[in-house]
PDB file of C-alpha atoms in Angstrom:
ATOM      1  CA  MET C   4      68.126 -34.764  96.496  1.00 67.00           C
ATOM      2  CA  PRO C   5      65.979 -37.775  95.556  1.00 76.00           C
ATOM      3  CA  ARG C   6      65.983 -38.915  91.955  1.00 83.00           C
ATOM      4  CA  ILE C   7      62.940 -37.719  90.007  1.00 89.00           C
ATOM      5  CA  TRP C   8      60.908 -40.542  88.476  1.00 87.00           C
ATOM      6  CA  LYS C   9      60.310 -40.184  84.743  1.00 90.00           C
ATOM      7  CA  PRO C  10      58.448 -42.500  82.389  1.00 92.00           C
ATOM      8  CA  SER C  11      60.015 -43.527  79.107  1.00 93.00           C
ATOM      9  CA  VAL C  12      58.159 -41.771  76.272  1.00 97.00           C
ATOM     10  CA  THR C  13      57.480 -43.889  73.198  1.00 97.00           C
ATOM     11  CA  VAL C  14      55.470 -43.611  70.003  1.00 98.00           C
ATOM     12  CA  ALA C  15      53.765 -46.291  67.924  1.00 98.00           C
ATOM     13  CA  ALA C  16      52.101 -46.442  64.508  1.00 98.00           C
ATOM     14  CA  ILE C  17      48.894 -48.238  63.585  1.00 98.00           C
ATOM     15  CA  VAL C  18      49.169 -48.805  59.839  1.00 98.00           C
ATOM     16  CA  GLU C  19      46.230 -50.609  58.209  1.00 98.00           C
ATOM     17  CA  LYS C  20      46.025 -51.708  54.595  1.00 96.00           C
ATOM     18  CA  ASP C  21      43.392 -54.033  53.158  1.00 96.00           C
ATOM     19  CA  GLY C  22      42.295 -55.188  56.627  1.00 97.00           C
ATOM     20  CA  LYS C  23      45.827 -56.055  57.752  1.00 98.00           C
ATOM     21  CA  PHE C  24      48.160 -54.238  60.113  1.00 98.00           C
ATOM     22  CA  LEU C  25      51.850 -53.510  59.598  1.00 98.00           C
ATOM     23  CA  LEU C  26      53.834 -55.096  62.429  1.00 98.00           C
ATOM     24  CA  ILE C  27      57.414 -55.907  63.188  1.00 98.00           C
ATOM     25  CA  GLU C  28      59.075 -58.947  64.657  1.00 98.00           C
ATOM     26  CA  GLU C  29      62.036 -57.958  66.791  1.00 97.00           C
ATOM     27  CA  GLU C  30      64.679 -59.363  69.079  1.00 95.00           C
ATOM     28  CA  THR C  31      64.330 -58.144  72.667  1.00 90.00           C
ATOM     29  CA  SER C  32      65.949 -59.021  75.982  1.00 82.00           C
ATOM     30  CA  ASP C  33      62.925 -61.283  76.558  1.00 83.00           C
ATOM     31  CA  GLY C  34      63.134 -63.048  73.197  1.00 91.00           C
ATOM     32  CA  ILE C  35      61.504 -62.485  69.815  1.00 96.00           C
ATOM     33  CA  ARG C  36      58.441 -60.235  70.110  1.00 97.00           C
ATOM     34  CA  ILE C  37      55.789 -58.670  67.874  1.00 98.00           C
ATOM     35  CA  ASN C  38      55.031 -54.963  67.998  1.00 98.00           C
ATOM     36  CA  GLN C  39      53.738 -52.063  65.999  1.00 98.00           C
ATOM     37  CA  PRO C  40      56.470 -49.910  64.498  1.00 98.00           C
ATOM     38  CA  ALA C  41      57.437 -48.077  67.669  1.00 97.00           C
ATOM     39  CA  GLY C  42      60.268 -46.510  69.559  1.00 96.00           C
ATOM     40  CA  HIS C  43      61.517 -43.769  71.822  1.00 96.00           C
ATOM     41  CA  LEU C  44      61.049 -40.045  71.438  1.00 97.00           C
ATOM     42  CA  ASP C  45      64.419 -38.493  70.644  1.00 97.00           C
ATOM     43  CA  PRO C  46      65.635 -35.071  71.770  1.00 95.00           C
ATOM     44  CA  HIS C  47      64.610 -32.134  69.575  1.00 95.00           C
ATOM     45  CA  GLU C  48      61.717 -33.874  67.798  1.00 97.00           C
ATOM     46  CA  SER C  49      57.950 -33.762  68.067  1.00 97.00           C
ATOM     47  CA  LEU C  50      55.849 -36.846  68.756  1.00 98.00           C
ATOM     48  CA  GLU C  51      54.714 -36.820  65.124  1.00 98.00           C
ATOM     49  CA  GLN C  52      58.293 -36.622  63.863  1.00 98.00           C
ATOM     50  CA  ALA C  53      59.226 -39.518  66.148  1.00 98.00           C
ATOM     51  CA  VAL C  54      56.494 -41.834  64.857  1.00 98.00           C
ATOM     52  CA  ILE C  55      57.366 -41.000  61.232  1.00 98.00           C
ATOM     53  CA  ARG C  56      61.061 -41.698  61.899  1.00 98.00           C
ATOM     54  CA  GLU C  57      60.467 -44.900  63.855  1.00 98.00           C
ATOM     55  CA  THR C  58      58.116 -46.312  61.233  1.00 98.00           C
ATOM     56  CA  LEU C  59      60.657 -45.659  58.481  1.00 98.00           C
ATOM     57  CA  GLU C  60      63.565 -47.083  60.521  1.00 98.00           C
ATOM     58  CA  GLU C  61      61.725 -50.234  61.557  1.00 98.00           C
ATOM     59  CA  THR C  62      59.669 -51.024  58.435  1.00 98.00           C
ATOM     60  CA  ALA C  63      61.216 -49.033  55.546  1.00 98.00           C
ATOM     61  CA  TYR C  64      57.762 -47.494  54.919  1.00 98.00           C
ATOM     62  CA  ASP C  65      56.986 -43.806  54.883  1.00 98.00           C
ATOM     63  CA  PHE C  66      54.172 -42.990  57.311  1.00 98.00           C
ATOM     64  CA  THR C  67      51.830 -40.037  57.517  1.00 98.00           C
ATOM     65  CA  PRO C  68      50.047 -39.770  60.879  1.00 98.00           C
ATOM     66  CA  THR C  69      46.411 -38.684  60.600  1.00 98.00           C
ATOM     67  CA  ALA C  70      45.163 -38.983  64.202  1.00 98.00           C
ATOM     68  CA  LEU C  71      46.071 -39.976  67.730  1.00 98.00           C
ATOM     69  CA  VAL C  72      44.452 -43.278  68.750  1.00 98.00           C
ATOM     70  CA  GLY C  73      45.419 -42.977  72.384  1.00 98.00           C
ATOM     71  CA  MET C  74      47.956 -42.404  75.121  1.00 97.00           C
ATOM     72  CA  TYR C  75      48.853 -45.453  77.173  1.00 96.00           C
ATOM     73  CA  MET C  76      50.858 -45.885  80.340  1.00 95.00           C
ATOM     74  CA  SER C  77      52.111 -49.318  81.310  1.00 91.00           C
ATOM     75  CA  ARG C  78      54.799 -50.778  83.512  1.00 90.00           C
ATOM     76  CA  TYR C  79      57.114 -53.454  82.250  1.00 85.00           C
ATOM     77  CA  THR C  80      59.426 -55.713  84.221  1.00 84.00           C
ATOM     78  CA  SER C  81      62.116 -57.513  82.261  1.00 76.00           C
ATOM     79  CA  ASN C  82      62.021 -61.276  82.796  1.00 75.00           C
ATOM     80  CA  ARG C  83      65.762 -61.386  82.218  1.00 74.00           C
ATOM     81  CA  THR C  84      67.041 -58.455  84.306  1.00 79.00           C
ATOM     82  CA  GLY C  85      64.170 -57.697  86.683  1.00 83.00           C
ATOM     83  CA  GLU C  86      64.428 -54.013  85.692  1.00 83.00           C
ATOM     84  CA  GLU C  87      61.170 -52.048  85.838  1.00 89.00           C
ATOM     85  CA  VAL C  88      60.319 -49.354  83.308  1.00 88.00           C
ATOM     86  CA  THR C  89      57.137 -47.316  82.984  1.00 93.00           C
ATOM     87  CA  TYR C  90      56.249 -46.425  79.420  1.00 93.00           C
ATOM     88  CA  LEU C  91      54.089 -43.539  78.258  1.00 96.00           C
ATOM     89  CA  ARG C  92      53.087 -44.521  74.717  1.00 97.00           C
ATOM     90  CA  PHE C  93      51.499 -42.222  72.146  1.00 98.00           C
ATOM     91  CA  THR C  94      49.867 -44.327  69.430  1.00 98.00           C
ATOM     92  CA  PHE C  95      49.077 -42.751  66.081  1.00 98.00           C
ATOM     93  CA  CYS C  96      47.166 -44.071  63.119  1.00 98.00           C
ATOM     94  CA  GLY C  97      47.882 -43.016  59.596  1.00 98.00           C
ATOM     95  CA  VAL C  98      48.579 -44.048  56.060  1.00 97.00           C
ATOM     96  CA  PRO C  99      51.571 -45.862  54.640  1.00 97.00           C
ATOM     97  CA  GLY C 100      53.562 -44.284  51.874  1.00 97.00           C
ATOM     98  CA  ALA C 101      56.365 -45.582  49.721  1.00 97.00           C
ATOM     99  CA  GLN C 102      58.372 -48.587  50.788  1.00 97.00           C
ATOM    100  CA  HIS C 103      62.108 -47.977  50.503  1.00 98.00           C
ATOM    101  CA  ASP C 104      64.956 -50.341  49.778  1.00 97.00           C
ATOM    102  CA  ARG C 105      66.862 -49.829  53.015  1.00 97.00           C
ATOM    103  CA  PRO C 106      67.988 -51.960  55.940  1.00 96.00           C
ATOM    104  CA  LEU C 107      65.708 -52.182  58.968  1.00 97.00           C
ATOM    105  CA  ASP C 108      66.826 -51.069  62.422  1.00 97.00           C
ATOM    106  CA  GLU C 109      69.162 -53.359  64.324  1.00 96.00           C
ATOM    107  CA  GLY C 110      67.137 -56.038  66.088  1.00 96.00           C
ATOM    108  CA  ILE C 111      64.211 -55.909  63.654  1.00 98.00           C
ATOM    109  CA  LEU C 112      63.936 -59.350  62.085  1.00 98.00           C
ATOM    110  CA  ARG C 113      61.142 -58.643  59.619  1.00 98.00           C
ATOM    111  CA  THR C 114      57.952 -56.774  58.887  1.00 98.00           C
ATOM    112  CA  MET C 115      54.634 -58.530  58.484  1.00 98.00           C
ATOM    113  CA  TRP C 116      51.010 -57.738  57.734  1.00 98.00           C
ATOM    114  CA  LEU C 117      48.519 -59.462  60.079  1.00 98.00           C
ATOM    115  CA  THR C 118      44.774 -59.270  60.526  1.00 98.00           C
ATOM    116  CA  ARG C 119      43.408 -58.368  63.944  1.00 98.00           C
ATOM    117  CA  ASP C 120      42.572 -62.039  64.594  1.00 98.00           C
ATOM    118  CA  GLU C 121      46.042 -63.216  63.544  1.00 98.00           C
ATOM    119  CA  LEU C 122      47.527 -60.622  65.903  1.00 98.00           C
ATOM    120  CA  ALA C 123      45.267 -61.774  68.753  1.00 98.00           C
ATOM    121  CA  ALA C 124      46.292 -65.391  68.146  1.00 98.00           C
ATOM    122  CA  CYS C 125      49.925 -64.574  68.976  1.00 97.00           C
ATOM    123  CA  ALA C 126      49.267 -62.388  72.037  1.00 96.00           C
ATOM    124  CA  ASP C 127      51.849 -64.325  74.062  1.00 96.00           C
ATOM    125  CA  ARG C 128      54.519 -62.892  71.739  1.00 97.00           C
ATOM    126  CA  HIS C 129      53.455 -59.232  71.935  1.00 96.00           C
ATOM    127  CA  ARG C 130      56.108 -56.770  73.076  1.00 93.00           C
ATOM    128  CA  SER C 131      53.585 -54.929  75.227  1.00 89.00           C
ATOM    129  CA  PRO C 132      50.075 -55.491  76.559  1.00 87.00           C
ATOM    130  CA  THR C 133      49.046 -52.396  74.589  1.00 94.00           C
ATOM    131  CA  VAL C 134      49.760 -53.889  71.125  1.00 96.00           C
ATOM    132  CA  LEU C 135      46.351 -55.514  70.688  1.00 97.00           C
ATOM    133  CA  GLN C 136      44.580 -52.876  72.792  1.00 97.00           C
ATOM    134  CA  CYS C 137      45.705 -50.139  70.387  1.00 97.00           C
ATOM    135  CA  VAL C 138      44.492 -52.091  67.352  1.00 98.00           C
ATOM    136  CA  ASP C 139      41.141 -52.796  69.001  1.00 98.00           C
ATOM    137  CA  GLU C 140      40.663 -49.144  69.930  1.00 98.00           C
ATOM    138  CA  TYR C 141      41.638 -48.115  66.405  1.00 98.00           C
ATOM    139  CA  LEU C 142      39.033 -50.538  65.016  1.00 98.00           C
ATOM    140  CA  GLU C 143      36.454 -49.070  67.439  1.00 98.00           C
ATOM    141  CA  GLY C 144      37.077 -45.716  65.767  1.00 98.00           C
ATOM    142  CA  ARG C 145      38.955 -43.944  68.550  1.00 98.00           C
ATOM    143  CA  ARG C 146      40.627 -40.880  67.092  1.00 98.00           C
ATOM    144  CA  ALA C 147      41.813 -37.572  68.453  1.00 98.00           C
ATOM    145  CA  PRO C 148      42.906 -34.806  66.100  1.00 98.00           C
ATOM    146  CA  LEU C 149      46.614 -34.144  65.788  1.00 97.00           C
ATOM    147  CA  GLU C 150      45.925 -30.519  66.743  1.00 96.00           C
ATOM    148  CA  LEU C 151      45.624 -31.706  70.368  1.00 96.00           C
ATOM    149  CA  ILE C 152      49.364 -32.333  70.390  1.00 95.00           C
ATOM    150  CA  GLN C 153      51.397 -29.164  70.682  1.00 94.00           C
ATOM    151  CA  THR C 154      55.179 -28.978  70.459  1.00 94.00           C
ATOM    152  CA  HIS C 155      56.681 -25.693  71.586  1.00 93.00           C
ATOM    153  CA  ALA C 156      59.465 -24.268  69.390  1.00 93.00           C
ATOM    154  CA  SER C 157      61.909 -24.597  72.302  1.00 93.00           C
ATOM    155  CA  VAL C 158      61.954 -28.380  71.752  1.00 93.00           C
ATOM    156  CA  PHE C 159      63.684 -27.954  68.407  1.00 92.00           C
ATOM    157  CA  LYS C 160      66.491 -25.749  69.736  1.00 84.00           C
ATOM    158  CA  GLU C 161      69.759 -27.014  71.140  1.00 74.00           C
ATOM    159  CA  ALA C 162      70.149 -26.332  74.844  1.00 58.00           C
ATOM    160  CA  VAL C 163      72.049 -23.136  75.559  1.00 53.00           C
ATOM    161  CA  SER C 164      74.339 -23.102  78.563  1.00 50.00           C
ATOM    162  CA  THR C 165      74.014 -20.084  80.829  1.00 48.00           C
ATOM    163  CA  ALA C 166      77.148 -20.893  82.778  1.00 47.00           C
ATOM    164  CA  ASN C 167      80.065 -18.502  82.449  1.00 45.00           C
ATOM    165  CA  GLY C 168      83.523 -19.784  81.718  1.00 45.00           C
TER     166      GLY C 168
END
């Protein structure tokens, strides 16, 4: 049976405060890159739970999502390995909460607050072509209500084996 193709599902947070955006600088297989707080959807969590968790892990800030800015699909080819991955990215905007005294995720070098123009000026260091696109669409006022995203209760349950023995 042929292998079924599946995109890698990720989430990202647009966090704005005083005209600046919360970003991370991280080590990747292609060098040091700039990104929104972002990461992969884990088993047994909703998209909203994932973006809250990833923002905390990567920036040490609490995050409350208020809307969906957009859903983005892009293909990435690693310069180092040649591996191709298609990402399906759900980008949320929201408000920052408390900042905690905790270590950042492995590979995260630092957090930083940049204006849109400062972010555009370092586009060659963006982790993804969607980093600036998401900020621009946020600034244009693109918002979808969180009610559009539904997570069935079955997602939160551990898989139950039906095999006997």
